PDB file of C-alpha atoms in Angstrom:
ATOM      1  CA  MET A   1      12.556 167.740 -65.492  1.00  0.00           C
ATOM      2  CA  TYR A   2      10.379 164.660 -64.481  1.00  0.00           C
ATOM      3  CA  ALA A   3      11.561 162.805 -61.646  1.00  0.00           C
ATOM      4  CA  PHE A   4      10.177 159.458 -59.413  1.00  0.00           C
ATOM      5  CA  ILE A   5      11.151 159.685 -56.407  1.00  0.00           C
ATOM      6  CA  THR A   6      10.849 156.362 -54.137  1.00  0.00           C
ATOM      7  CA  ILE A   7       9.845 157.164 -50.643  1.00  0.00           C
ATOM      8  CA  ILE A   8      10.866 155.103 -47.605  1.00  0.00           C
ATOM      9  CA  THR A   9       9.362 156.502 -44.435  1.00  0.00           C
ATOM     10  CA  GLN A  10      11.824 156.488 -41.388  1.00  0.00           C
ATOM     11  CA  SER A  11       8.620 155.591 -38.956  1.00  0.00           C
ATOM     12  CA  ALA A  12       5.692 153.963 -38.935  1.00  0.00           C
ATOM     13  CA  ASN A  13       3.732 157.464 -38.574  1.00  0.00           C
ATOM     14  CA  HIS A  14       3.472 158.884 -42.035  1.00  0.00           C
ATOM     15  CA  GLN A  15       1.771 161.831 -41.083  1.00  0.00           C
ATOM     16  CA  PRO A  16       5.139 164.495 -40.966  1.00  0.00           C
ATOM     17  CA  TYR A  17       5.609 163.100 -44.273  1.00  0.00           C
ATOM     18  CA  LEU A  18       2.147 163.553 -45.646  1.00  0.00           C
ATOM     19  CA  SER A  19       2.206 166.965 -44.068  1.00  0.00           C
ATOM     20  CA  PHE A  20       5.221 167.984 -45.777  1.00  0.00           C
ATOM     21  CA  ILE A  21       3.865 166.954 -49.298  1.00  0.00           C
ATOM     22  CA  LYS A  22       0.808 169.039 -49.127  1.00  0.00           C
ATOM     23  CA  THR A  23       3.014 171.926 -48.618  1.00  0.00           C
ATOM     24  CA  GLN A  24       5.524 171.209 -51.711  1.00  0.00           C
ATOM     25  CA  GLU A  25       2.178 170.316 -54.449  1.00  0.00           C
ATOM     26  CA  ARG A  26       3.738 172.655 -57.040  1.00  0.00           C
ATOM     27  CA  TYR A  27       6.487 169.946 -57.900  1.00  0.00           C
ATOM     28  CA  ILE A  28       4.088 166.687 -57.372  1.00  0.00           C
ATOM     29  CA  ILE A  29       2.048 165.306 -59.839  1.00  0.00           C
ATOM     30  CA  ASN A  30       0.850 161.814 -58.529  1.00  0.00           C
ATOM     31  CA  ASN A  31       2.065 160.742 -54.842  1.00  0.00           C
ATOM     32  CA  TYR A  32       1.275 156.802 -54.703  1.00  0.00           C
ATOM     33  CA  LYS A  33       1.315 155.076 -51.772  1.00  0.00           C
ATOM     34  CA  ILE A  34       2.860 151.378 -53.171  1.00  0.00           C
ATOM     35  CA  SER A  35       3.869 148.014 -52.038  1.00  0.00           C
ATOM     36  CA  GLY A  36       7.128 146.275 -52.455  1.00  0.00           C
ATOM     37  CA  ASP A  37      10.079 148.979 -52.298  1.00  0.00           C
ATOM     38  CA  GLY A  38       9.213 151.914 -50.628  1.00  0.00           C
ATOM     39  CA  CYS A  39       6.180 152.809 -49.126  1.00  0.00           C
ATOM     40  CA  TYR A  40       5.235 156.034 -51.686  1.00  0.00           C
ATOM     41  CA  ILE A  41       6.074 156.776 -55.196  1.00  0.00           C
ATOM     42  CA  LEU A  42       6.054 160.912 -55.917  1.00  0.00           C
ATOM     43  CA  GLU A  43       5.934 161.520 -60.000  1.00  0.00           C
ATOM     44  CA  SER A  44       6.904 165.005 -59.571  1.00  0.00           C
ATOM     45  CA  ARG A  45       8.087 167.735 -62.144  1.00  0.00           C
ATOM     46  CA  PHE A  46      10.732 170.254 -61.311  1.00  0.00           C
ATOM     47  CA  PRO A  47      11.587 173.639 -63.176  1.00  0.00           C
ATOM     48  CA  SER A  48      15.335 173.620 -61.993  1.00  0.00           C
ATOM     49  CA  ASN A  49      18.329 171.213 -60.806  1.00  0.00           C
ATOM     50  CA  GLU A  50      18.223 173.764 -57.526  1.00  0.00           C
ATOM     51  CA  GLU A  51      14.544 173.252 -56.709  1.00  0.00           C
ATOM     52  CA  LEU A  52      14.813 169.656 -56.778  1.00  0.00           C
ATOM     53  CA  ASP A  53      17.731 169.850 -54.670  1.00  0.00           C
ATOM     54  CA  GLN A  54      16.344 171.974 -52.071  1.00  0.00           C
ATOM     55  CA  PHE A  55      13.306 169.965 -52.083  1.00  0.00           C
ATOM     56  CA  LEU A  56      15.486 166.756 -51.495  1.00  0.00           C
ATOM     57  CA  LEU A  57      17.188 168.333 -48.870  1.00  0.00           C
ATOM     58  CA  ASP A  58      13.739 169.512 -47.326  1.00  0.00           C
ATOM     59  CA  LEU A  59      12.133 165.840 -47.839  1.00  0.00           C
ATOM     60  CA  ASN A  60      14.877 164.209 -46.419  1.00  0.00           C
ATOM     61  CA  ARG A  61      14.015 165.178 -42.743  1.00  0.00           C
ATOM     62  CA  TYR A  62      10.882 163.412 -42.737  1.00  0.00           C
ATOM     63  CA  ALA A  63      11.740 160.015 -45.159  1.00  0.00           C
ATOM     64  CA  ASN A  64      14.937 158.553 -47.613  1.00  0.00           C
ATOM     65  CA  TYR A  65      14.371 158.427 -50.977  1.00  0.00           C
ATOM     66  CA  LYS A  66      15.436 157.057 -53.980  1.00  0.00           C
ATOM     67  CA  LEU A  67      15.651 159.165 -57.216  1.00  0.00           C
ATOM     68  CA  SER A  68      14.947 158.408 -60.847  1.00  0.00           C
ATOM     69  CA  ILE A  69      15.253 161.075 -63.469  1.00  0.00           C
ATOM     70  CA  VAL A  70      13.043 160.991 -66.487  1.00  0.00           C
ATOM     71  CA  ILE A  71      15.256 160.913 -69.681  1.00  0.00           C
ATOM     72  CA  ASN A  72      12.813 160.935 -72.515  1.00  0.00           C
ATOM     73  CA  LYS A  73       9.158 160.275 -72.592  1.00  0.00           C
ATOM     74  CA  LEU A  74       8.541 157.258 -75.544  1.00  0.00           C
ATOM     75  CA  GLY A  75       5.430 157.389 -77.875  1.00  0.00           C
TER      76      GLY A  75
END
C-alpha cells in the first residue's frame, strides 16, 4: 500500500521527527521538505494496514499528519 503523508511538526525543532524517520527507512521512499500545507511530505509504502497504523501511532509522538492513500497509479 502506497501513501503520501503530509507532516506538520509540533515545534520549530524538527530534529526529533527527522531522527524518528531515520529509524523507519523500511517504509519511507522519500521525505521531502515542502512549502505550503505542512512541513514535509512522506512518500511511503507499507506491507499492511496494521504496519501503517503502528507507524502513524509512533509518528504522532513527533508530528501531526494528514494521510492520503494511493488508490491506483495511472499511466
